[in-house]
Structures are given as C-alpha cells and as structure tokens.
DNA sequence: AGCACGCCGACT
DNA sequence: GTCGGCGTGCTC
C-alpha cells in the first residue's frame, strides 16, 4: 500500500506556510518522517522535508504528484529536531520552510541550473523553414543561436553569452532568447543537482597477497619497475589515495594497469573538508578547583539522569567557567551523548576552542561563518553520524543535527549576539531550552553578568542557580576608580584621557604590563555639527549622523557604509563654523600616541578587523606582547584571558546608557563588568579606571564594585514598575516602506486591526505606532508597533490568524532585544 | 520565489 | 487589431 508524505517545500517565501502532500513511490517505500526529498512543485523541482506520513486515499492517487528523489540515505531530521523546528515557526511567527531550513547546511540542499534547448515540438522541417526565413530577414542572429543550441544540446545562458560575446550583445541575446521561448522554439530545461554532497576520493589497496602480485607482474615479458614500486609502497602504507600517489610520483596510469590485472582494489571513501583541520591547539590541561568541583557536583548528576534540566552558572570573570563546561561535556560524552557549546562569536573566543580541542581532540567540531558550504556539510555530517560528539559555534550551531543530544552550553548567556536579527528572529537560548526539553538534555547558561530575564527566571526556580564566586587562585577583582568627567570639565580639563587614566597607564607601562582601553565608538569623531544653526550632518539614506573617519578623511554612515566628502560649510546655513563632536577609537588612538609616544597601540574595531583572522591576529599579537595597549570597541572586552593585562580603561562608560532602550542600563553594566574583568587575571593585581558623566547611575555604581546582585535588585524594580520584561513579553511589529506616508498609513491600519484582534485580552497593550528610533535605514522608512503582554502565546495565536507574518514589508520580532 | 493567467495602454 | 506591461494568485 502506497503512503502519502506531508512535505514542507524549501522555498524562501513567506506566503507558503503549509505542508504539501506527495505520493511516496514504491522504490522509496522505506523513507520516513525527517527525510529530505526532491519534489515537483509547480513548474519547478525543489527540495522538501517530510514532516508526516499518512495512508493514501483513492482521490489522492490521481491528484497528487510523487516524490522524485531523495537527498540523503538517512533521515536528516531527528525527532526532536522536527519538534524544535515546528516550535520555532510557531513561537517566532515565521514560515515553516524558514524554520526547518535552519537545520540544513546552506539555504537549500539542491541547486537548479537553467539550460536552454530546442523545444521537442520543433521538427527538422520547421528548423529548415526557420533557416530559410532567416536568410532574407534581418534577424539572422536568431537562427545563429538556434543552430548553435541544436548542435551543442542544452546550454546555459553563460555558455551562450561566451559563444556570442563578439557578435551579439548580452542584452539583445537575452531579448532573442525571450522571444524564442515565447515562440516555443526554445524551451527551458532545468537541471537539478544536490549540493553539499560528501566529497569522495578513490583509495587503492592490494587485492591479492604481495607474492602473487609480484609474480603476476614478473610473468609478463618486460620489466615493470613502476608497477613493482607501487606494490612496494602499498605493502608499506596498506592503502594509498590519489594525493599520496602524486607525492610518491606514481602515475595514475600505473595504478590503472594493475587494477585491470585485478591486483589492486579501488574503494570510494569520503574525505572531510576542513581547511582549519591542521591548526595546532595547545592549552594547559587543568584539574577542576574546589569551587568548580562543588558546582560540578550539582550539574553532573543531572547530566547522568538524562532528563531535561537547566542551570544558570553565574561565575565572576576569571572564575574558570570553561573548566566547568569541559567537565560537563566530558560527562555527557562518557554517556555517549553529544554536546553543543555556543559562544557569542567564534573569532573572539579562540581560547575556548583551544581548551576544548586540547581536551577532546577530533571529537570537537568547530562551526564558524568562514566555513565553506562543503566544510559545513561535512562538519554537520560528522555529528549526524556520531563521528564527532562536540560542536562549538556561534548561535546557528544550536541547529546542529546531533541526534543524540545530552548537553547544551551557552557561554556568556547575556550576549546580544545570540539573537538573530533576521528571519527567523530566534534567540539561541530559547531554542536551546526547547531543544533540550525535546531531547531530555541539560542546559548550562554561563555568565558573569546574566541577563536580567535569565537571572529572574533562575530566582523563580526555572533554572537551578549555581555560582562561582571566587576567581581562580583567589585573585581579587580589580578595584575600579570612577572619574566624574563633569568635574574634569569644570576644572578645565577637556582631554579624552583623564589624569587618573593617564597615571594608571604610565604606571602599567613602567612595570612592563599591558592595558586594554574600551571605547564604544569607532571612527574619529562621532558627529559633525554646525555651531551656528545646530545642523548635524546625516546620511542621505539613513536617519543617523555621519561619522568622521580620519583614515580616509571622509564621513561614513555606519549603517549603509555610504561615504560623503567633508563639507567646508554648513549645508543649511552656509556657516563656516562646523565642528567635530564626540570621540571615536581613531581619535583616542591619536591622543594616546601623543601621550605615550613609545607605546605600541593595537586598534581593534570593525575598521581594522575586516580580514578573516584579523581578530585573532590582533589578539594573539597583543597576547605575545607585541603591543602595549589594546584599544577598541566592545570586542576588546570579551573572552580573552591575557595574564599580563593589569590595566583597563573605559573611556566613556555612558554611551550606551542614553540609548532609547529599556535595556540600556543592563547593557552598560555588563559591558563595564566584562571589560573590568579583563584586568588582573594573572598573579599581578589589576586596576580599572572608568570615565563617566553619570557616576551616580546605579548601573555604573554597581559595575564599579562588581556587584551584580545590587544591580539586579535595582533594575528588576524598574522593570516591574514599567511593566517591562521579564514581567511582560514584547512583540515588535515593524512596518517598512520606501515611502514615508505609505508606511505611516499602513502602520495605522495595522494598529486598527490589532486593536480588533486583541480585544478582550488582559495585560496586553499596543504601543505606537511610532517611528523607529532610527527612522530610516538605507532609504527605507521604519515604523514600529510594540505589543506588551503577559499572555504571549494567546497574542501569538491571534497574530498568526491575522497572517501578518505572510505580508510583505512587515517584520515581526518576538522577544526583540532592541527596537532600534 | 517563479510562473501563469488576466486585464489595460502604445504600436506595426 | 496585436504586443507586452506587470498586478493577483497558485503551486500537492
């Protein structure tokens, strides 16, 4: 009896949001839920994922198309992966295809190639007629193309372009092809092939024993030195692949002759593509400290139990959270279960990677954005087939197809990079918790400064709270000196670097130690303003001030990368008094060079880290002592553990404090704490100087005393008063349009719809519409509508019925992290 | 997303 | 009268 498969077609569109039914043909009767298949869809052939199987009815037999092919020879999606994908689509209001697709490498498992061929209906006679017609006609080109395709068979557009590049222009070639398609002389023929297939290589080995082989070769009349040498090498190495043969300078021809004689076996073996495989990793193997043992004493039994449980591991900076992760992972691996370790950004956390590689060698697979599709496919396949058991990667690694998941670690749980800012707008922590529930795994959320939401959940008992309160070897946290920049100004000191910070730096250098300086702004000056009329120079395409970059003396927009020349006078009032305001990393670099001419400065921000490994290069050079100062944006505050860093300077702690975002205080607190935590991780005490215009702000105060608890208590009160998360949940609906008034009217219409749909729901409010804080980005106007609710699932259900997410020009962000 | 179907303006 | 614009709707 034939079966019907419910298939999600992998097409990147928001308005198909359901499964389609296909007949499973007899020769694929064995395929099941979770398999990736190829199906006909409209005129095309696309990839699909089977999410259900049911019995056939008589009506189906004729109405449905059959599955054409399969992509793998196993079910790609395990059961809990399917459930997680389903949850993802529902929770974040995205299409099913978009959601399931997260679990495959790349966007699609198949690629299509459009070829042009002569339509089947065109006969020889017709061709002859066309040839005749082209003689006295001025469209000779048409026939030239037809003739060429007739001779060569189906061709790609690019091949046709190449052939006629001297005689027919590209645009007229396309026009001719269009018209031939219309006349049904040509037709499209799409070739579909699977992408991301395993790469195979042929391996050769002896098929008979050595004596037989040598005798057989010698039995032929002539001397065969090359063949004999091949046998010799095969005896030595057992088997050889083509690259080894090349190294031994044995030609493929020699091998083929022996294969023909039946003396050598060939075998296809998969090779793992990994351009990073031969990098060396070294890290000390450490024994857990007493504190770590105590924490592990709570985590390990949970892992052994093979039941879902989540932990919040709050450990001060430098307390050795990584060691806890390693031991927890070891426990899961000993049970034969797999582990996913998420880090905020793989480039900034090479130290964690080294530690894991040193502890687990090839059992670790590192996923990062630089991997090619093939490499990613192989990495995932190794986990899929249980050849490796540990994956380390940034947020998307949460979708690794590990079927036997026992542990998920999220390091620096509070980091905003765990939220994806494009569809599906998921938060890796939510996905991790859901995935872990479905697969009965343990989750460890680690941070020195947990997000307010997570800590609140832990206090409510949703996560078990475990703490590391002391740094390794009980090194004290560095004392923080707060410099009130208003006082500095009052005393006539207008420099970017206060005397206190200057003193700290010179003392540090005199001892041969290193400093990290954090400034949350790149560029030279952050904005340019006319002193007479107050006009600020903004980007033409975005509603944001242009930033002056000294390197190429131009103004740049940090949102769309557009450049502008620096005007001589104000474009509004014509005044020549225009001034640069604010301070960026470039300006600080300049100031530091003046103050400390002998100091070597490494600047690390988006402008200096464009290359692939430039992050790591700068960090490792700094760690080696090639620089005295590491100056940069927030990326200098994270992850690294360099013993010789004893001083940390925070130039302006409040830049993030004044953003129109209810999480501004939290961001500021955690950034300062993380930055301060870079100081004094070795055996020498550290020191921090913090410059601010808001020294009395509770976020700054508690950060300066490394006091998370106090910060949390103040912040949670504010959140409760203002009814913000974690007391409510938010959904942001952003209306996009190139036309401002259109965006406005659409937003108003949506608010009206929402009011109607959400009528009668308690603890639910609609805020807005209001222009997004950055109201224009790349020429697109953005208007926000914010929903605040204590009944997220009900609101989500009703939104889902409205089908808002299938409309174009609307972005729905569930649990948004910023509404900028 | 593609691609067909379908309804209105500018041309041989 | 036709060709061709792209607005709407469907794809098992």
PDB file of C-alpha atoms (C1' of nucleotides) in Angstrom, chain A residues 16 18 21 41-42 64-65, chain C residues 3-5 9-12:
ATOM      1  CA  UNK A  16       3.553  29.451   1.503  1.00  0.00           C
ATOM      2  CA  UNK A  18       1.809  24.751   4.880  1.00  0.00           C
ATOM      3  CA  UNK A  21       1.127  16.062   0.015  1.00  0.00           C
ATOM      4  CA  UNK A  41       6.427  21.973  -7.343  1.00  0.00           C
ATOM      5  CA  UNK A  42       4.598  23.973  -9.987  1.00  0.00           C
ATOM      6  CA  UNK A  64      -1.009  14.002  -6.129  1.00  0.00           C
ATOM      7  CA  UNK A  65       2.440  14.002  -7.641  1.00  0.00           C
TER       8      UNK A  65
ATOM      9  C1'  DC C   3       2.270  43.058 -28.166  1.00  0.00           C
ATOM     10  C1'  DG C   4       3.650  43.434 -23.881  1.00  0.00           C
ATOM     11  C1'  DG C   5       3.261  45.980 -19.331  1.00  0.00           C
ATOM     12  C1'  DG C   9      -2.885  34.008  -7.180  1.00  0.00           C
ATOM     13  C1'  DC C  10      -1.338  29.240  -7.077  1.00  0.00           C
ATOM     14  C1'  DT C  11       1.977  25.662  -6.550  1.00  0.00           C
ATOM     15  C1'  DC C  12       0.465  18.723  -3.706  1.00  0.00           C
TER      16       DC C  12
END
